[in-house]
Amino acid sequence: SEWGLRDQVAFLGLVPHDTRARDVSVLISGVLALLVLVASVILAVAALNIAHTFRMLVAARQHEIGLYRALGASARDIRAWFSSLALVIGTVAGLAGALVARAGGSVADWRAAKDLPDFPFKPESFFVFPWWLWLLAIGFASAFALLGAIGPARRASNTDPAQALARDK
């Protein structure tokens, strides 16, 4: 039909006179958009910190990388070494973060059970931690660690063994 759903509802006289629910919905959508923006900035800063940390790691291990290259390690071996290091660090950090989140949720649930009065439809827990969320958290942390380590790993793989070993340590 040529009428939209809103027009059909208005024609039937079912338009609410109180728009507070719609106003609250718009407010919640705005707050959610702001939180997504803040989370995106935090992720960008985290990726930059990871990249900086791996750059410092490469600079500190320049002599060791040169020695490995002189002993026959290929550029691919060096990239694989730093990439696997990033994956291990990301996986451990993601698991630690998920465990901290779970512990924080448990503490919040305990405080809510202790401090909040009973009310209708009060949940047993205010937080849900399905198995796929754990995998997503750990995978996300691993992916960002790997993403932050790609540049420094490439730089490390291009290390000239002669120059790295000639520098005084």
mmCIF file with all atom_site columns, C-alpha atoms in Angstrom:
data_model
loop_
_atom_site.group_PDB
_atom_site.id
_atom_site.type_symbol
_atom_site.label_atom_id
_atom_site.label_alt_id
_atom_site.label_comp_id
_atom_site.label_asym_id
_atom_site.label_entity_id
_atom_site.label_seq_id
_atom_site.pdbx_PDB_ins_code
_atom_site.Cartn_x
_atom_site.Cartn_y
_atom_site.Cartn_z
_atom_site.occupancy
_atom_site.B_iso_or_equiv
_atom_site.pdbx_formal_charge
_atom_site.auth_seq_id
_atom_site.auth_comp_id
_atom_site.auth_asym_id
_atom_site.auth_atom_id
_atom_site.pdbx_PDB_model_num
ATOM 1   C CA . SER A 1 1   ? 0.000  0.000   0.000  1.00 0.00 ? 1   SER A CA 1
ATOM 2   C CA . GLU A 1 2   ? 1.053  3.580   -0.450 1.00 0.00 ? 2   GLU A CA 1
ATOM 3   C CA . TRP A 1 3   ? 0.676  4.394   3.237  1.00 0.00 ? 3   TRP A CA 1
ATOM 4   C CA . GLY A 1 4   ? 3.534  3.687   5.583  1.00 0.00 ? 4   GLY A CA 1
ATOM 5   C CA . LEU A 1 5   ? 3.048  1.880   8.862  1.00 0.00 ? 5   LEU A CA 1
ATOM 6   C CA . ARG A 1 6   ? 3.223  5.125   10.821 1.00 0.00 ? 6   ARG A CA 1
ATOM 7   C CA . ASP A 1 7   ? 0.447  6.637   8.680  1.00 0.00 ? 7   ASP A CA 1
ATOM 8   C CA . GLN A 1 8   ? -1.736 3.566   9.115  1.00 0.00 ? 8   GLN A CA 1
ATOM 9   C CA . VAL A 1 9   ? -1.284 3.637   12.885 1.00 0.00 ? 9   VAL A CA 1
ATOM 10  C CA . ALA A 1 10  ? -2.079 7.366   12.970 1.00 0.00 ? 10  ALA A CA 1
ATOM 11  C CA . PHE A 1 11  ? -5.179 6.802   10.825 1.00 0.00 ? 11  PHE A CA 1
ATOM 12  C CA . LEU A 1 12  ? -6.448 4.265   13.380 1.00 0.00 ? 12  LEU A CA 1
ATOM 13  C CA . GLY A 1 13  ? -5.923 6.806   16.152 1.00 0.00 ? 13  GLY A CA 1
ATOM 14  C CA . LEU A 1 14  ? -3.263 4.727   17.913 1.00 0.00 ? 14  LEU A CA 1
ATOM 15  C CA . VAL A 1 15  ? -0.675 7.501   18.163 1.00 0.00 ? 15  VAL A CA 1
ATOM 16  C CA . PRO A 1 16  ? 0.618  7.849   21.728 1.00 0.00 ? 16  PRO A CA 1
ATOM 17  C CA . HIS A 1 17  ? 0.291  11.248  23.322 1.00 0.00 ? 17  HIS A CA 1
ATOM 18  C CA . ASP A 1 18  ? 3.181  10.629  25.689 1.00 0.00 ? 18  ASP A CA 1
ATOM 19  C CA . THR A 1 19  ? 6.489  10.585  23.794 1.00 0.00 ? 19  THR A CA 1
ATOM 20  C CA . ARG A 1 20  ? 8.796  10.043  26.768 1.00 0.00 ? 20  ARG A CA 1
ATOM 21  C CA . ALA A 1 21  ? 9.581  6.453   25.732 1.00 0.00 ? 21  ALA A CA 1
ATOM 22  C CA . ARG A 1 22  ? 10.629 7.620   22.269 1.00 0.00 ? 22  ARG A CA 1
ATOM 23  C CA . ASP A 1 23  ? 12.729 10.402  23.810 1.00 0.00 ? 23  ASP A CA 1
ATOM 24  C CA . VAL A 1 24  ? 14.456 7.927   26.105 1.00 0.00 ? 24  VAL A CA 1
ATOM 25  C CA . SER A 1 25  ? 15.067 5.646   23.122 1.00 0.00 ? 25  SER A CA 1
ATOM 26  C CA . VAL A 1 26  ? 16.740 8.496   21.220 1.00 0.00 ? 26  VAL A CA 1
ATOM 27  C CA . LEU A 1 27  ? 18.815 9.341   24.291 1.00 0.00 ? 27  LEU A CA 1
ATOM 28  C CA . ILE A 1 28  ? 19.935 5.722   24.689 1.00 0.00 ? 28  ILE A CA 1
ATOM 29  C CA . SER A 1 29  ? 20.850 5.558   20.990 1.00 0.00 ? 29  SER A CA 1
ATOM 30  C CA . GLY A 1 30  ? 22.928 8.726   21.354 1.00 0.00 ? 30  GLY A CA 1
ATOM 31  C CA . VAL A 1 31  ? 24.740 7.409   24.422 1.00 0.00 ? 31  VAL A CA 1
ATOM 32  C CA . LEU A 1 32  ? 25.377 4.110   22.636 1.00 0.00 ? 32  LEU A CA 1
ATOM 33  C CA . ALA A 1 33  ? 26.832 5.943   19.626 1.00 0.00 ? 33  ALA A CA 1
ATOM 34  C CA . LEU A 1 34  ? 29.082 7.943   21.944 1.00 0.00 ? 34  LEU A CA 1
ATOM 35  C CA . LEU A 1 35  ? 30.270 4.768   23.687 1.00 0.00 ? 35  LEU A CA 1
ATOM 36  C CA . VAL A 1 36  ? 31.027 3.134   20.318 1.00 0.00 ? 36  VAL A CA 1
ATOM 37  C CA . LEU A 1 37  ? 33.087 6.190   19.372 1.00 0.00 ? 37  LEU A CA 1
ATOM 38  C CA . VAL A 1 38  ? 35.007 6.065   22.664 1.00 0.00 ? 38  VAL A CA 1
ATOM 39  C CA . ALA A 1 39  ? 35.597 2.312   22.260 1.00 0.00 ? 39  ALA A CA 1
ATOM 40  C CA . SER A 1 40  ? 36.905 2.866   18.723 1.00 0.00 ? 40  SER A CA 1
ATOM 41  C CA . VAL A 1 41  ? 39.367 5.499   19.938 1.00 0.00 ? 41  VAL A CA 1
ATOM 42  C CA . ILE A 1 42  ? 40.502 3.183   22.738 1.00 0.00 ? 42  ILE A CA 1
ATOM 43  C CA . LEU A 1 43  ? 41.088 0.360   20.221 1.00 0.00 ? 43  LEU A CA 1
ATOM 44  C CA . ALA A 1 44  ? 43.079 2.668   17.953 1.00 0.00 ? 44  ALA A CA 1
ATOM 45  C CA . VAL A 1 45  ? 45.250 3.817   20.862 1.00 0.00 ? 45  VAL A CA 1
ATOM 46  C CA . ALA A 1 46  ? 45.722 0.190   21.959 1.00 0.00 ? 46  ALA A CA 1
ATOM 47  C CA . ALA A 1 47  ? 46.863 -0.812  18.458 1.00 0.00 ? 47  ALA A CA 1
ATOM 48  C CA . LEU A 1 48  ? 49.337 2.083   18.406 1.00 0.00 ? 48  LEU A CA 1
ATOM 49  C CA . ASN A 1 49  ? 50.659 1.082   21.839 1.00 0.00 ? 49  ASN A CA 1
ATOM 50  C CA . ILE A 1 50  ? 51.106 -2.507  20.692 1.00 0.00 ? 50  ILE A CA 1
ATOM 51  C CA . ALA A 1 51  ? 52.970 -1.353  17.589 1.00 0.00 ? 51  ALA A CA 1
ATOM 52  C CA . HIS A 1 52  ? 55.199 0.934   19.685 1.00 0.00 ? 52  HIS A CA 1
ATOM 53  C CA . THR A 1 53  ? 55.938 -1.859  22.153 1.00 0.00 ? 53  THR A CA 1
ATOM 54  C CA . PHE A 1 54  ? 56.947 -4.222  19.364 1.00 0.00 ? 54  PHE A CA 1
ATOM 55  C CA . ARG A 1 55  ? 59.101 -1.521  17.763 1.00 0.00 ? 55  ARG A CA 1
ATOM 56  C CA . MET A 1 56  ? 60.946 -1.174  21.066 1.00 0.00 ? 56  MET A CA 1
ATOM 57  C CA . LEU A 1 57  ? 61.243 -4.968  21.290 1.00 0.00 ? 57  LEU A CA 1
ATOM 58  C CA . VAL A 1 58  ? 62.763 -5.111  17.812 1.00 0.00 ? 58  VAL A CA 1
ATOM 59  C CA . ALA A 1 59  ? 65.179 -2.292  18.649 1.00 0.00 ? 59  ALA A CA 1
ATOM 60  C CA . ALA A 1 60  ? 66.240 -4.013  21.873 1.00 0.00 ? 60  ALA A CA 1
ATOM 61  C CA . ARG A 1 61  ? 66.767 -7.356  20.124 1.00 0.00 ? 61  ARG A CA 1
ATOM 62  C CA . GLN A 1 62  ? 68.497 -5.979  17.027 1.00 0.00 ? 62  GLN A CA 1
ATOM 63  C CA . HIS A 1 63  ? 71.756 -7.760  17.847 1.00 0.00 ? 63  HIS A CA 1
ATOM 64  C CA . GLU A 1 64  ? 69.962 -11.061 18.512 1.00 0.00 ? 64  GLU A CA 1
ATOM 65  C CA . ILE A 1 65  ? 67.967 -10.746 15.279 1.00 0.00 ? 65  ILE A CA 1
ATOM 66  C CA . GLY A 1 66  ? 71.193 -10.074 13.360 1.00 0.00 ? 66  GLY A CA 1
ATOM 67  C CA . LEU A 1 67  ? 72.762 -13.170 14.913 1.00 0.00 ? 67  LEU A CA 1
ATOM 68  C CA . TYR A 1 68  ? 69.785 -15.320 13.901 1.00 0.00 ? 68  TYR A CA 1
ATOM 69  C CA . ARG A 1 69  ? 69.960 -13.933 10.365 1.00 0.00 ? 69  ARG A CA 1
ATOM 70  C CA . ALA A 1 70  ? 73.711 -14.607 10.220 1.00 0.00 ? 70  ALA A CA 1
ATOM 71  C CA . LEU A 1 71  ? 73.118 -18.185 11.370 1.00 0.00 ? 71  LEU A CA 1
ATOM 72  C CA . GLY A 1 72  ? 70.674 -18.804 8.537  1.00 0.00 ? 72  GLY A CA 1
ATOM 73  C CA . ALA A 1 73  ? 67.245 -17.633 9.700  1.00 0.00 ? 73  ALA A CA 1
ATOM 74  C CA . SER A 1 74  ? 65.240 -16.313 6.779  1.00 0.00 ? 74  SER A CA 1
ATOM 75  C CA . ALA A 1 75  ? 63.173 -13.142 6.774  1.00 0.00 ? 75  ALA A CA 1
ATOM 76  C CA . ARG A 1 76  ? 60.094 -15.374 6.925  1.00 0.00 ? 76  ARG A CA 1
ATOM 77  C CA . ASP A 1 77  ? 61.454 -17.073 10.076 1.00 0.00 ? 77  ASP A CA 1
ATOM 78  C CA . ILE A 1 78  ? 61.931 -13.698 11.796 1.00 0.00 ? 78  ILE A CA 1
ATOM 79  C CA . ARG A 1 79  ? 58.427 -12.531 10.786 1.00 0.00 ? 79  ARG A CA 1
ATOM 80  C CA . ALA A 1 80  ? 56.971 -15.817 12.042 1.00 0.00 ? 80  ALA A CA 1
ATOM 81  C CA . TRP A 1 81  ? 58.885 -15.448 15.312 1.00 0.00 ? 81  TRP A CA 1
ATOM 82  C CA . PHE A 1 82  ? 57.533 -11.963 16.025 1.00 0.00 ? 82  PHE A CA 1
ATOM 83  C CA . SER A 1 83  ? 54.051 -12.812 14.775 1.00 0.00 ? 83  SER A CA 1
ATOM 84  C CA . SER A 1 84  ? 53.840 -15.874 17.011 1.00 0.00 ? 84  SER A CA 1
ATOM 85  C CA . LEU A 1 85  ? 55.116 -13.802 19.931 1.00 0.00 ? 85  LEU A CA 1
ATOM 86  C CA . ALA A 1 86  ? 52.348 -11.274 19.249 1.00 0.00 ? 86  ALA A CA 1
ATOM 87  C CA . LEU A 1 87  ? 49.731 -14.029 19.071 1.00 0.00 ? 87  LEU A CA 1
ATOM 88  C CA . VAL A 1 88  ? 50.861 -15.525 22.376 1.00 0.00 ? 88  VAL A CA 1
ATOM 89  C CA . ILE A 1 89  ? 50.867 -12.133 24.086 1.00 0.00 ? 89  ILE A CA 1
ATOM 90  C CA . GLY A 1 90  ? 47.465 -11.250 22.610 1.00 0.00 ? 90  GLY A CA 1
ATOM 91  C CA . THR A 1 91  ? 45.954 -14.586 23.609 1.00 0.00 ? 91  THR A CA 1
ATOM 92  C CA . VAL A 1 92  ? 47.229 -14.381 27.178 1.00 0.00 ? 92  VAL A CA 1
ATOM 93  C CA . ALA A 1 93  ? 46.140 -10.743 27.488 1.00 0.00 ? 93  ALA A CA 1
ATOM 94  C CA . GLY A 1 94  ? 42.703 -11.523 26.023 1.00 0.00 ? 94  GLY A CA 1
ATOM 95  C CA . LEU A 1 95  ? 42.220 -14.406 28.422 1.00 0.00 ? 95  LEU A CA 1
ATOM 96  C CA . ALA A 1 96  ? 43.322 -12.246 31.348 1.00 0.00 ? 96  ALA A CA 1
ATOM 97  C CA . GLY A 1 97  ? 40.924 -9.499  30.270 1.00 0.00 ? 97  GLY A CA 1
ATOM 98  C CA . ALA A 1 98  ? 38.033 -11.941 29.951 1.00 0.00 ? 98  ALA A CA 1
ATOM 99  C CA . LEU A 1 99  ? 38.785 -13.368 33.395 1.00 0.00 ? 99  LEU A CA 1
ATOM 100 C CA . VAL A 1 100 ? 38.904 -9.872  34.915 1.00 0.00 ? 100 VAL A CA 1
ATOM 101 C CA . ALA A 1 101 ? 35.569 -9.059  33.249 1.00 0.00 ? 101 ALA A CA 1
ATOM 102 C CA . ARG A 1 102 ? 34.029 -12.264 34.612 1.00 0.00 ? 102 ARG A CA 1
ATOM 103 C CA . ALA A 1 103 ? 35.358 -11.549 38.100 1.00 0.00 ? 103 ALA A CA 1
ATOM 104 C CA . GLY A 1 104 ? 34.048 -7.983  37.927 1.00 0.00 ? 104 GLY A CA 1
ATOM 105 C CA . GLY A 1 105 ? 30.645 -9.253  36.817 1.00 0.00 ? 105 GLY A CA 1
ATOM 106 C CA . SER A 1 106 ? 30.573 -11.725 39.699 1.00 0.00 ? 106 SER A CA 1
ATOM 107 C CA . VAL A 1 107 ? 31.441 -8.993  42.195 1.00 0.00 ? 107 VAL A CA 1
ATOM 108 C CA . ALA A 1 108 ? 28.742 -6.729  40.746 1.00 0.00 ? 108 ALA A CA 1
ATOM 109 C CA . ASP A 1 109 ? 26.180 -9.550  40.929 1.00 0.00 ? 109 ASP A CA 1
ATOM 110 C CA . TRP A 1 110 ? 27.163 -10.286 44.539 1.00 0.00 ? 110 TRP A CA 1
ATOM 111 C CA . ARG A 1 111 ? 26.833 -6.601  45.483 1.00 0.00 ? 111 ARG A CA 1
ATOM 112 C CA . ALA A 1 112 ? 23.492 -6.345  43.689 1.00 0.00 ? 112 ALA A CA 1
ATOM 113 C CA . ALA A 1 113 ? 22.158 -9.433  45.486 1.00 0.00 ? 113 ALA A CA 1
ATOM 114 C CA . LYS A 1 114 ? 23.348 -8.011  48.793 1.00 0.00 ? 114 LYS A CA 1
ATOM 115 C CA . ASP A 1 115 ? 22.372 -4.351  48.386 1.00 0.00 ? 115 ASP A CA 1
ATOM 116 C CA . LEU A 1 116 ? 19.370 -4.238  46.025 1.00 0.00 ? 116 LEU A CA 1
ATOM 117 C CA . PRO A 1 117 ? 15.914 -5.034  47.335 1.00 0.00 ? 117 PRO A CA 1
ATOM 118 C CA . ASP A 1 118 ? 13.862 -7.721  45.639 1.00 0.00 ? 118 ASP A CA 1
ATOM 119 C CA . PHE A 1 119 ? 11.893 -6.422  42.690 1.00 0.00 ? 119 PHE A CA 1
ATOM 120 C CA . PRO A 1 120 ? 9.796  -8.114  40.032 1.00 0.00 ? 120 PRO A CA 1
ATOM 121 C CA . PHE A 1 121 ? 11.785 -9.988  37.397 1.00 0.00 ? 121 PHE A CA 1
ATOM 122 C CA . LYS A 1 122 ? 15.063 -9.436  39.242 1.00 0.00 ? 122 LYS A CA 1
ATOM 123 C CA . PRO A 1 123 ? 17.633 -11.522 37.349 1.00 0.00 ? 123 PRO A CA 1
ATOM 124 C CA . GLU A 1 124 ? 19.965 -13.999 38.995 1.00 0.00 ? 124 GLU A CA 1
ATOM 125 C CA . SER A 1 125 ? 22.820 -12.287 37.161 1.00 0.00 ? 125 SER A CA 1
ATOM 126 C CA . PHE A 1 126 ? 23.056 -8.971  35.361 1.00 0.00 ? 126 PHE A CA 1
ATOM 127 C CA . PHE A 1 127 ? 25.778 -10.325 33.072 1.00 0.00 ? 127 PHE A CA 1
ATOM 128 C CA . VAL A 1 128 ? 25.885 -13.094 30.504 1.00 0.00 ? 128 VAL A CA 1
ATOM 129 C CA . PHE A 1 129 ? 29.166 -14.695 29.456 1.00 0.00 ? 129 PHE A CA 1
ATOM 130 C CA . PRO A 1 130 ? 28.433 -17.238 26.706 1.00 0.00 ? 130 PRO A CA 1
ATOM 131 C CA . TRP A 1 131 ? 31.291 -19.384 25.390 1.00 0.00 ? 131 TRP A CA 1
ATOM 132 C CA . TRP A 1 132 ? 31.397 -17.530 22.065 1.00 0.00 ? 132 TRP A CA 1
ATOM 133 C CA . LEU A 1 133 ? 31.973 -14.223 23.869 1.00 0.00 ? 133 LEU A CA 1
ATOM 134 C CA . TRP A 1 134 ? 35.083 -15.679 25.508 1.00 0.00 ? 134 TRP A CA 1
ATOM 135 C CA . LEU A 1 135 ? 36.361 -16.802 22.104 1.00 0.00 ? 135 LEU A CA 1
ATOM 136 C CA . LEU A 1 136 ? 35.530 -13.429 20.582 1.00 0.00 ? 136 LEU A CA 1
ATOM 137 C CA . ALA A 1 137 ? 37.363 -11.537 23.333 1.00 0.00 ? 137 ALA A CA 1
ATOM 138 C CA . ILE A 1 138 ? 40.471 -13.703 23.085 1.00 0.00 ? 138 ILE A CA 1
ATOM 139 C CA . GLY A 1 139 ? 40.394 -13.663 19.284 1.00 0.00 ? 139 GLY A CA 1
ATOM 140 C CA . PHE A 1 140 ? 39.948 -9.894  19.187 1.00 0.00 ? 140 PHE A CA 1
ATOM 141 C CA . ALA A 1 141 ? 42.910 -9.347  21.523 1.00 0.00 ? 141 ALA A CA 1
ATOM 142 C CA . SER A 1 142 ? 45.055 -11.749 19.494 1.00 0.00 ? 142 SER A CA 1
ATOM 143 C CA . ALA A 1 143 ? 44.089 -10.099 16.213 1.00 0.00 ? 143 ALA A CA 1
ATOM 144 C CA . PHE A 1 144 ? 44.930 -6.603  17.469 1.00 0.00 ? 144 PHE A CA 1
ATOM 145 C CA . ALA A 1 145 ? 48.253 -7.796  18.883 1.00 0.00 ? 145 ALA A CA 1
ATOM 146 C CA . LEU A 1 146 ? 49.093 -9.380  15.542 1.00 0.00 ? 146 LEU A CA 1
ATOM 147 C CA . LEU A 1 147 ? 47.971 -6.265  13.670 1.00 0.00 ? 147 LEU A CA 1
ATOM 148 C CA . GLY A 1 148 ? 50.190 -4.102  15.871 1.00 0.00 ? 148 GLY A CA 1
ATOM 149 C CA . ALA A 1 149 ? 53.182 -6.409  15.365 1.00 0.00 ? 149 ALA A CA 1
ATOM 150 C CA . ILE A 1 150 ? 53.055 -6.657  11.555 1.00 0.00 ? 150 ILE A CA 1
ATOM 151 C CA . GLY A 1 151 ? 55.109 -3.507  10.905 1.00 0.00 ? 151 GLY A CA 1
ATOM 152 C CA . PRO A 1 152 ? 57.807 -4.183  13.500 1.00 0.00 ? 152 PRO A CA 1
ATOM 153 C CA . ALA A 1 153 ? 58.018 -7.835  12.396 1.00 0.00 ? 153 ALA A CA 1
ATOM 154 C CA . ARG A 1 154 ? 58.585 -6.705  8.813  1.00 0.00 ? 154 ARG A CA 1
ATOM 155 C CA . ARG A 1 155 ? 61.265 -4.279  9.996  1.00 0.00 ? 155 ARG A CA 1
ATOM 156 C CA . ALA A 1 156 ? 62.951 -7.024  12.015 1.00 0.00 ? 156 ALA A CA 1
ATOM 157 C CA . SER A 1 157 ? 62.899 -9.403  9.058  1.00 0.00 ? 157 SER A CA 1
ATOM 158 C CA . ASN A 1 158 ? 64.730 -6.846  6.917  1.00 0.00 ? 158 ASN A CA 1
ATOM 159 C CA . THR A 1 159 ? 67.597 -6.576  9.404  1.00 0.00 ? 159 THR A CA 1
ATOM 160 C CA . ASP A 1 160 ? 71.017 -6.750  7.784  1.00 0.00 ? 160 ASP A CA 1
ATOM 161 C CA . PRO A 1 161 ? 73.055 -9.245  9.841  1.00 0.00 ? 161 PRO A CA 1
ATOM 162 C CA . ALA A 1 162 ? 76.363 -7.503  9.206  1.00 0.00 ? 162 ALA A CA 1
ATOM 163 C CA . GLN A 1 163 ? 75.115 -4.101  10.398 1.00 0.00 ? 163 GLN A CA 1
ATOM 164 C CA . ALA A 1 164 ? 73.301 -5.554  13.430 1.00 0.00 ? 164 ALA A CA 1
ATOM 165 C CA . LEU A 1 165 ? 76.356 -7.537  14.561 1.00 0.00 ? 165 LEU A CA 1
ATOM 166 C CA . ALA A 1 166 ? 78.779 -4.661  13.906 1.00 0.00 ? 166 ALA A CA 1
ATOM 167 C CA . ARG A 1 167 ? 76.963 -2.367  16.390 1.00 0.00 ? 167 ARG A CA 1
ATOM 168 C CA . ASP A 1 168 ? 78.297 -2.321  19.906 1.00 0.00 ? 168 ASP A CA 1
ATOM 169 C CA . LYS A 1 169 ? 75.879 -3.586  22.463 1.00 0.00 ? 169 LYS A CA 1
#
